[in-house]
Short mmCIF file of C-alpha atoms in Angstrom, two decimals:
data_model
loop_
_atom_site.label_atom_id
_atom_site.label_comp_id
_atom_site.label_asym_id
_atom_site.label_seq_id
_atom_site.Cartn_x
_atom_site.Cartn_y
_atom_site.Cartn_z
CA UNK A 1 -39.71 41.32 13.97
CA UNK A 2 -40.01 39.83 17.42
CA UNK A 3 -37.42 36.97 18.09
CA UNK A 4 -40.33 34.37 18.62
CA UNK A 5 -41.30 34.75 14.79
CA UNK A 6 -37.53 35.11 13.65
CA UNK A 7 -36.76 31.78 15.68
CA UNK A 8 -39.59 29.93 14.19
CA UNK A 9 -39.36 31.01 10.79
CA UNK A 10 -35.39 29.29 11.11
CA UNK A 11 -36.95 26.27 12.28
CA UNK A 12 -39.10 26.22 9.40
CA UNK A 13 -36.54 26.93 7.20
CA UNK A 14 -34.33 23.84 8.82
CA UNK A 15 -37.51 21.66 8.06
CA UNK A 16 -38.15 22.32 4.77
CA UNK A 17 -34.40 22.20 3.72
CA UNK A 18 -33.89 19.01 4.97
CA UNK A 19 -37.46 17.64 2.92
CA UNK A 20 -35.66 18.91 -0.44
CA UNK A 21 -32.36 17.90 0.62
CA UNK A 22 -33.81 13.89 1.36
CA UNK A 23 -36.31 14.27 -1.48
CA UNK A 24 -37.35 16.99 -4.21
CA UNK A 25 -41.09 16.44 -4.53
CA UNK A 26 -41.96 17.04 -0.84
CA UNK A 27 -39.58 19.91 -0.37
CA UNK A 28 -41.17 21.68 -3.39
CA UNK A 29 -44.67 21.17 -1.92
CA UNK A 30 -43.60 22.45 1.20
CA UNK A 31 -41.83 25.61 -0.32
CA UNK A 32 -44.66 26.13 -2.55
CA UNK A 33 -47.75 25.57 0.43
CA UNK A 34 -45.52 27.91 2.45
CA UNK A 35 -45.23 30.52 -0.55
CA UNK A 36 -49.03 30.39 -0.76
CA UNK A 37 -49.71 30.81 3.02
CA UNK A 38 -46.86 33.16 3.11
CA UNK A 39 -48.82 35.50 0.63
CA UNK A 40 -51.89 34.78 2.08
CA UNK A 41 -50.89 36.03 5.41
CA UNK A 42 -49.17 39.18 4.01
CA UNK A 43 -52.77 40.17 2.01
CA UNK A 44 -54.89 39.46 4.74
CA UNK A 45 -53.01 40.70 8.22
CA UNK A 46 -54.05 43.61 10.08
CA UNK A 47 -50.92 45.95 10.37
CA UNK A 48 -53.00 48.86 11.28
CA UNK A 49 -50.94 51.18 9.54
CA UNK A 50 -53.84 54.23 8.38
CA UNK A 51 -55.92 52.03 7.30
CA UNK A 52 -59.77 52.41 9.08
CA UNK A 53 -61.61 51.07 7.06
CA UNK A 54 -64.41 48.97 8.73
#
């Protein structure tokens, strides 16, 4: 993983601790938009690992 994405994945991290630490409904939006993008990214990325299809 390159540092870049490792360094803004802690930021992110930072952020949305501190939104459930100062108050529980916005931090549990924010964990679950960023579960839903997370799994959304991970289903639709191009890894190009054998896979050709067009």
């Amino acid at each position: 993983m390159p540092t870049q994405t490792l360094l803004l994945l802690a930021v992110i991290a930072v952020i949305v601790g501190y939104a459930a630490f100062t108050n529980a409904a916005a931090g549990g939006a924010i964990v679950v938009s960023a579960t839903v993008v997370g799994i959304l990214y991970a289903i639709i990325r191009d890894d190009g690992r054998g896979d050709n299809r067009p």
